[in-house]
PDB file of C-alpha atoms in Angstrom:
ATOM      1  CA  MET A 701       1.006  -7.290 -81.614  1.00  0.00           C
ATOM      2  CA  ASP A 702      -1.967  -9.151 -80.794  1.00  0.00           C
ATOM      3  CA  ILE A 703      -5.251  -7.784 -81.283  1.00  0.00           C
ATOM      4  CA  PRO A 704      -7.813  -8.799 -78.721  1.00  0.00           C
ATOM      5  CA  PRO A 705     -11.192 -11.031 -79.898  1.00  0.00           C
ATOM      6  CA  GLN A 706     -13.812  -8.860 -80.648  1.00  0.00           C
ATOM      7  CA  ILE A 707     -16.718  -9.918 -78.170  1.00  0.00           C
ATOM      8  CA  PRO A 708     -20.405  -9.037 -79.427  1.00  0.00           C
ATOM      9  CA  SER A 709     -22.241  -6.592 -77.051  1.00  0.00           C
ATOM     10  CA  ASP A 710     -25.000  -8.989 -75.667  1.00  0.00           C
ATOM     11  CA  GLN A 711     -22.063 -11.277 -74.090  1.00  0.00           C
ATOM     12  CA  THR A 712     -19.800 -10.851 -71.096  1.00  0.00           C
ATOM     13  CA  PRO A 713     -16.236 -10.794 -71.326  1.00  0.00           C
ATOM     14  CA  PRO A 714     -14.238 -13.643 -69.983  1.00  0.00           C
ATOM     15  CA  PRO A 715     -12.623 -13.082 -66.796  1.00  0.00           C
ATOM     16  CA  ASN A 716      -9.157 -12.944 -68.224  1.00  0.00           C
ATOM     17  CA  PHE A 717     -10.284 -10.245 -70.887  1.00  0.00           C
ATOM     18  CA  GLN A 718      -7.933  -7.331 -70.847  1.00  0.00           C
ATOM     19  CA  SER A 719      -9.247  -3.767 -71.917  1.00  0.00           C
ATOM     20  CA  PHE A 720      -7.320  -0.664 -72.935  1.00  0.00           C
ATOM     21  CA  PRO A 721      -6.810   1.466 -69.823  1.00  0.00           C
ATOM     22  CA  SER A 722      -9.146   4.663 -69.760  1.00  0.00           C
ATOM     23  CA  SER A 723      -7.507   8.067 -70.926  1.00  0.00           C
ATOM     24  CA  GLN A 724      -8.536   9.690 -67.657  1.00  0.00           C
ATOM     25  CA  PRO A 725      -5.513   9.741 -65.100  1.00  0.00           C
ATOM     26  CA  LYS A 726      -6.392   8.525 -61.336  1.00  0.00           C
ATOM     27  CA  SER A 727      -6.470  11.248 -58.857  1.00  0.00           C
ATOM     28  CA  ASN A 728      -3.778  11.301 -56.014  1.00  0.00           C
ATOM     29  CA  SER A 729      -5.386  13.131 -53.524  1.00  0.00           C
ATOM     30  CA  ASN A 730      -6.321  10.543 -51.328  1.00  0.00           C
ATOM     31  CA  SER A 731      -2.731   9.253 -51.218  1.00  0.00           C
ATOM     32  CA  ASN A 732      -1.271  12.844 -50.750  1.00  0.00           C
ATOM     33  CA  LEU A 733      -3.850  13.420 -47.851  1.00  0.00           C
ATOM     34  CA  GLY A 734      -2.778  10.064 -46.203  1.00  0.00           C
ATOM     35  CA  ILE A 735       0.687  11.072 -45.861  1.00  0.00           C
ATOM     36  CA  ILE A 736       0.213  14.613 -44.825  1.00  0.00           C
ATOM     37  CA  ILE A 737      -2.171  13.076 -41.954  1.00  0.00           C
ATOM     38  CA  GLY A 738       1.015  10.485 -41.213  1.00  0.00           C
ATOM     39  CA  ALA A 739       3.654  13.308 -41.173  1.00  0.00           C
ATOM     40  CA  VAL A 740       1.360  15.656 -38.923  1.00  0.00           C
ATOM     41  CA  VAL A 741       0.903  12.400 -36.557  1.00  0.00           C
ATOM     42  CA  VAL A 742       4.565  11.681 -36.375  1.00  0.00           C
ATOM     43  CA  VAL A 743       5.614  15.343 -35.785  1.00  0.00           C
ATOM     44  CA  GLY A 744       2.718  15.709 -32.970  1.00  0.00           C
ATOM     45  CA  PHE A 745       4.009  12.684 -31.503  1.00  0.00           C
ATOM     46  CA  CYS A 746       7.616  13.844 -31.621  1.00  0.00           C
ATOM     47  CA  LEU A 747       6.400  17.023 -29.788  1.00  0.00           C
ATOM     48  CA  CYS A 748       4.482  15.678 -27.079  1.00  0.00           C
ATOM     49  CA  LEU A 749       7.099  12.875 -26.143  1.00  0.00           C
ATOM     50  CA  PRO A 750       9.337  15.357 -24.119  1.00  0.00           C
ATOM     51  CA  ILE A 751       6.504  16.907 -22.521  1.00  0.00           C
ATOM     52  CA  LEU A 752       5.027  13.449 -21.190  1.00  0.00           C
ATOM     53  CA  GLY A 753       8.820  12.744 -20.224  1.00  0.00           C
ATOM     54  CA  ALA A 754       9.267  15.991 -18.293  1.00  0.00           C
ATOM     55  CA  ILE A 755       5.969  15.157 -16.562  1.00  0.00           C
ATOM     56  CA  LEU A 756       6.283  11.383 -15.747  1.00  0.00           C
ATOM     57  CA  PHE A 757      10.470  11.242 -14.877  1.00  0.00           C
ATOM     58  CA  PRO A 758      10.061  12.959 -11.576  1.00  0.00           C
ATOM     59  CA  VAL A 759       6.765  10.672 -10.803  1.00  0.00           C
ATOM     60  CA  PHE A 760       8.723   7.713 -11.281  1.00  0.00           C
ATOM     61  CA  ALA A 761      11.814   9.325  -9.250  1.00  0.00           C
ATOM     62  CA  GLN A 762       9.343   9.786  -6.338  1.00  0.00           C
ATOM     63  CA  ALA A 763       8.146   6.555  -6.791  1.00  0.00           C
ATOM     64  CA  LYS A 764      11.937   4.780  -6.825  1.00  0.00           C
ATOM     65  CA  ASP A 765      12.579   6.891  -3.628  1.00  0.00           C
ATOM     66  CA  ALA A 766       9.172   5.891  -1.923  1.00  0.00           C
ATOM     67  CA  ALA A 767      10.120   2.137  -2.519  1.00  0.00           C
ATOM     68  CA  ARG A 768      13.612   2.749  -1.039  1.00  0.00           C
ATOM     69  CA  ARG A 769      12.195   4.392   2.058  1.00  0.00           C
ATOM     70  CA  THR A 770       9.909   1.115   2.518  1.00  0.00           C
ATOM     71  CA  GLN A 771      12.811  -1.051   1.881  1.00  0.00           C
ATOM     72  CA  ALA A 772      15.150   0.693   4.614  1.00  0.00           C
ATOM     73  CA  ILE A 773      12.140   0.715   7.263  1.00  0.00           C
ATOM     74  CA  SER A 774      11.501  -2.918   6.555  1.00  0.00           C
ATOM     75  CA  ASN A 775      15.217  -3.639   6.741  1.00  0.00           C
ATOM     76  CA  LEU A 776      15.730  -1.943  10.063  1.00  0.00           C
ATOM     77  CA  LYS A 777      12.612  -3.372  11.574  1.00  0.00           C
ATOM     78  CA  LEU A 778      14.089  -6.835  10.912  1.00  0.00           C
ATOM     79  CA  ALA A 779      17.171  -5.708  12.271  1.00  0.00           C
ATOM     80  CA  ALA A 780      15.465  -4.434  15.521  1.00  0.00           C
ATOM     81  CA  THR A 781      13.564  -7.653  15.782  1.00  0.00           C
ATOM     82  CA  ALA A 782      16.866  -9.720  15.868  1.00  0.00           C
ATOM     83  CA  VAL A 783      18.020  -7.548  18.626  1.00  0.00           C
ATOM     84  CA  ILE A 784      14.914  -8.142  20.555  1.00  0.00           C
ATOM     85  CA  VAL A 785      14.976 -11.906  20.302  1.00  0.00           C
ATOM     86  CA  TYR A 786      19.173 -11.430  21.267  1.00  0.00           C
ATOM     87  CA  THR A 787      18.070  -9.856  24.257  1.00  0.00           C
ATOM     88  CA  ALA A 788      15.332 -12.472  25.325  1.00  0.00           C
ATOM     89  CA  ASP A 789      18.355 -15.261  24.655  1.00  0.00           C
ATOM     90  CA  TYR A 790      20.657 -13.619  26.679  1.00  0.00           C
ATOM     91  CA  ASP A 791      18.600 -12.446  30.165  1.00  0.00           C
ATOM     92  CA  ASP A 792      16.974  -9.526  28.624  1.00  0.00           C
ATOM     93  CA  ARG A 793      20.635  -7.752  27.933  1.00  0.00           C
ATOM     94  CA  PHE A 794      21.502  -5.818  24.808  1.00  0.00           C
ATOM     95  CA  PRO A 795      24.391  -7.283  23.078  1.00  0.00           C
ATOM     96  CA  PRO A 796      27.738  -5.955  24.369  1.00  0.00           C
ATOM     97  CA  THR A 797      28.698  -5.215  20.591  1.00  0.00           C
ATOM     98  CA  MET A 798      26.160  -2.182  20.362  1.00  0.00           C
ATOM     99  CA  GLY A 799      28.071   0.640  18.905  1.00  0.00           C
ATOM    100  CA  GLU A 800      30.422  -1.413  17.269  1.00  0.00           C
ATOM    101  CA  ASN A 801      29.046  -2.619  13.192  1.00  0.00           C
ATOM    102  CA  ARG A 802      30.902  -5.259  12.704  1.00  0.00           C
ATOM    103  CA  GLY A 803      30.588  -6.766  16.200  1.00  0.00           C
ATOM    104  CA  LEU A 804      26.686  -6.314  16.233  1.00  0.00           C
ATOM    105  CA  THR A 805      26.398  -7.751  12.925  1.00  0.00           C
ATOM    106  CA  GLN A 806      28.386 -11.078  13.944  1.00  0.00           C
ATOM    107  CA  SER A 807      26.194 -11.000  17.030  1.00  0.00           C
ATOM    108  CA  LEU A 808      23.034 -10.778  15.351  1.00  0.00           C
ATOM    109  CA  SER A 809      24.075 -13.338  12.781  1.00  0.00           C
ATOM    110  CA  PRO A 810      22.095 -16.340  13.967  1.00  0.00           C
ATOM    111  CA  TYR A 811      18.817 -13.801  14.068  1.00  0.00           C
ATOM    112  CA  LEU A 812      19.318 -12.314  10.710  1.00  0.00           C
ATOM    113  CA  PRO A 813      18.454 -14.057   7.475  1.00  0.00           C
ATOM    114  CA  SER A 814      21.389 -12.360   5.791  1.00  0.00           C
ATOM    115  CA  PRO A 815      23.995  -9.705   7.119  1.00  0.00           C
ATOM    116  CA  ASN A 816      22.867  -7.453   4.480  1.00  0.00           C
ATOM    117  CA  TYR A 817      19.756  -6.423   6.654  1.00  0.00           C
ATOM    118  CA  MET A 818      22.489  -4.485   8.426  1.00  0.00           C
ATOM    119  CA  VAL A 819      23.480  -2.332   5.522  1.00  0.00           C
ATOM    120  CA  ILE A 820      20.860   0.001   3.756  1.00  0.00           C
ATOM    121  CA  GLU A 821      21.674   1.427   0.198  1.00  0.00           C
ATOM    122  CA  ASP A 822      25.430   0.873   0.900  1.00  0.00           C
ATOM    123  CA  THR A 823      25.421   2.665   4.386  1.00  0.00           C
ATOM    124  CA  PRO A 824      26.013   0.541   7.777  1.00  0.00           C
ATOM    125  CA  VAL A 825      23.107   0.505  10.242  1.00  0.00           C
ATOM    126  CA  GLU A 826      24.693   2.208  13.138  1.00  0.00           C
ATOM    127  CA  SER A 827      23.515   1.239  17.152  1.00  0.00           C
ATOM    128  CA  ASN A 828      23.146   3.018  20.231  1.00  0.00           C
ATOM    129  CA  PRO A 829      26.421   2.322  22.217  1.00  0.00           C
ATOM    130  CA  ASN A 830      24.688   3.597  25.480  1.00  0.00           C
ATOM    131  CA  LEU A 831      22.643   0.182  25.253  1.00  0.00           C
ATOM    132  CA  ALA A 832      25.599  -2.107  25.138  1.00  0.00           C
ATOM    133  CA  SER A 833      25.111  -4.984  27.847  1.00  0.00           C
ATOM    134  CA  LYS A 834      22.287  -2.771  29.232  1.00  0.00           C
ATOM    135  CA  LYS A 835      19.287  -4.879  30.585  1.00  0.00           C
ATOM    136  CA  SER A 836      16.322  -4.318  28.095  1.00  0.00           C
ATOM    137  CA  THR A 837      14.163  -3.781  31.233  1.00  0.00           C
ATOM    138  CA  ASP A 838      16.324  -0.811  32.523  1.00  0.00           C
ATOM    139  CA  VAL A 839      15.461   1.508  29.451  1.00  0.00           C
ATOM    140  CA  GLU A 840      13.095   4.112  30.864  1.00  0.00           C
ATOM    141  CA  PHE A 841      11.233   5.131  27.328  1.00  0.00           C
ATOM    142  CA  PRO A 842      11.826   2.138  25.257  1.00  0.00           C
ATOM    143  CA  GLU A 843       9.565   3.849  22.612  1.00  0.00           C
ATOM    144  CA  SER A 844      11.845   6.932  22.210  1.00  0.00           C
ATOM    145  CA  THR A 845      15.111   5.521  22.957  1.00  0.00           C
ATOM    146  CA  ILE A 846      17.059   4.640  19.598  1.00  0.00           C
ATOM    147  CA  MET A 847      18.544   1.358  19.395  1.00  0.00           C
ATOM    148  CA  LEU A 848      19.404   1.418  15.423  1.00  0.00           C
ATOM    149  CA  TYR A 849      19.764   4.028  13.077  1.00  0.00           C
ATOM    150  CA  CYS A 850      20.994   4.642   9.514  1.00  0.00           C
ATOM    151  CA  ILE A 851      21.391   7.721   7.551  1.00  0.00           C
ATOM    152  CA  PRO A 852      21.933   6.773   4.039  1.00  0.00           C
ATOM    153  CA  GLU A 853      23.148   9.238   1.387  1.00  0.00           C
ATOM    154  CA  ALA A 854      21.122   7.327  -1.537  1.00  0.00           C
ATOM    155  CA  ILE A 855      17.783   8.148  -0.022  1.00  0.00           C
ATOM    156  CA  ARG A 856      17.154  12.115  -0.113  1.00  0.00           C
ATOM    157  CA  ASN A 857      16.447  13.816   2.971  1.00  0.00           C
ATOM    158  CA  SER A 858      15.649  10.369   4.858  1.00  0.00           C
ATOM    159  CA  ALA A 859      17.029   9.117   8.374  1.00  0.00           C
ATOM    160  CA  PHE A 860      15.785   5.894   9.606  1.00  0.00           C
ATOM    161  CA  VAL A 861      15.737   4.792  13.516  1.00  0.00           C
ATOM    162  CA  ALA A 862      14.476   1.794  15.348  1.00  0.00           C
ATOM    163  CA  ALA A 863      13.533   2.459  18.992  1.00  0.00           C
ATOM    164  CA  THR A 864      14.207  -0.457  21.748  1.00  0.00           C
ATOM    165  CA  ASP A 865      10.580  -1.144  21.759  1.00  0.00           C
ATOM    166  CA  GLY A 866      11.174  -2.513  18.155  1.00  0.00           C
ATOM    167  CA  SER A 867       9.358   0.219  16.277  1.00  0.00           C
ATOM    168  CA  ALA A 868      10.894   1.459  13.284  1.00  0.00           C
ATOM    169  CA  LYS A 869      10.220   4.861  11.382  1.00  0.00           C
ATOM    170  CA  ARG A 870      11.763   7.535   9.210  1.00  0.00           C
ATOM    171  CA  VAL A 871      12.947  10.814  10.505  1.00  0.00           C
ATOM    172  CA  GLU A 872      14.680  13.926   9.275  1.00  0.00           C
ATOM    173  CA  PRO A 873      18.233  13.740   9.136  1.00  0.00           C
ATOM    174  CA  ASN A 874      19.149  16.968  10.876  1.00  0.00           C
ATOM    175  CA  ASP A 875      17.006  16.004  13.954  1.00  0.00           C
ATOM    176  CA  LEU A 876      18.736  12.605  14.256  1.00  0.00           C
ATOM    177  CA  PHE A 877      22.278  14.407  14.063  1.00  0.00           C
ATOM    178  CA  ILE A 878      21.310  16.535  17.006  1.00  0.00           C
ATOM    179  CA  ASN A 879      19.955  13.775  19.145  1.00  0.00           C
ATOM    180  CA  ILE A 880      22.804  11.700  18.368  1.00  0.00           C
ATOM    181  CA  SER A 881      25.536  14.600  18.591  1.00  0.00           C
ATOM    182  CA  ASN A 882      24.433  15.240  22.365  1.00  0.00           C
ATOM    183  CA  ASN A 883      24.597  11.601  23.183  1.00  0.00           C
ATOM    184  CA  THR A 884      20.735  11.403  24.334  1.00  0.00           C
ATOM    185  CA  PHE A 885      19.672   9.183  21.069  1.00  0.00           C
ATOM    186  CA  THR A 886      16.238   9.816  21.654  1.00  0.00           C
ATOM    187  CA  VAL A 887      13.929   9.154  18.648  1.00  0.00           C
ATOM    188  CA  PRO A 888      13.043  12.624  17.056  1.00  0.00           C
ATOM    189  CA  SER A 889       9.202  13.699  17.787  1.00  0.00           C
ATOM    190  CA  LYS A 890       8.643  15.135  14.300  1.00  0.00           C
TER     191      LYS A 890
END
């Protein structure tokens, strides 16, 4: 065993001088306190996370539904514009394929960027068969006569209609069913 050299008291020890450890043990209370605080933070986070999830998930679902509704109205408005341009090209007459999904999509293909605009959330856009080959000037109330409509199941409590004047809006599905089943094809007022 090497004995360290003795240094006189009036001199400072060199930087690599090793002294014997003190006999008093260090306190671990600071390190224990840090562990306890960390554990409390983790437990608190684990308890708050499900509560935040329960609050935020419905908000995200509503935002997703709102985005779907907006996209549906946009697609229907574009399809309605395609029908209006078609009527302008064919002496103000609606396509003779009104009421036929495939036929109408083919008739409107030169006026639509993609046939996907005739489908909303996997539901094909339907059309008013009463307008087939009818002159657009013969429609008495263009703002309230349904030209195109869609009732997608993927979008809760929503149906979408486009009137012969080119406007599009969201309506209640039950109101739309009534107007279609009695063959009036008028835009529900609600």
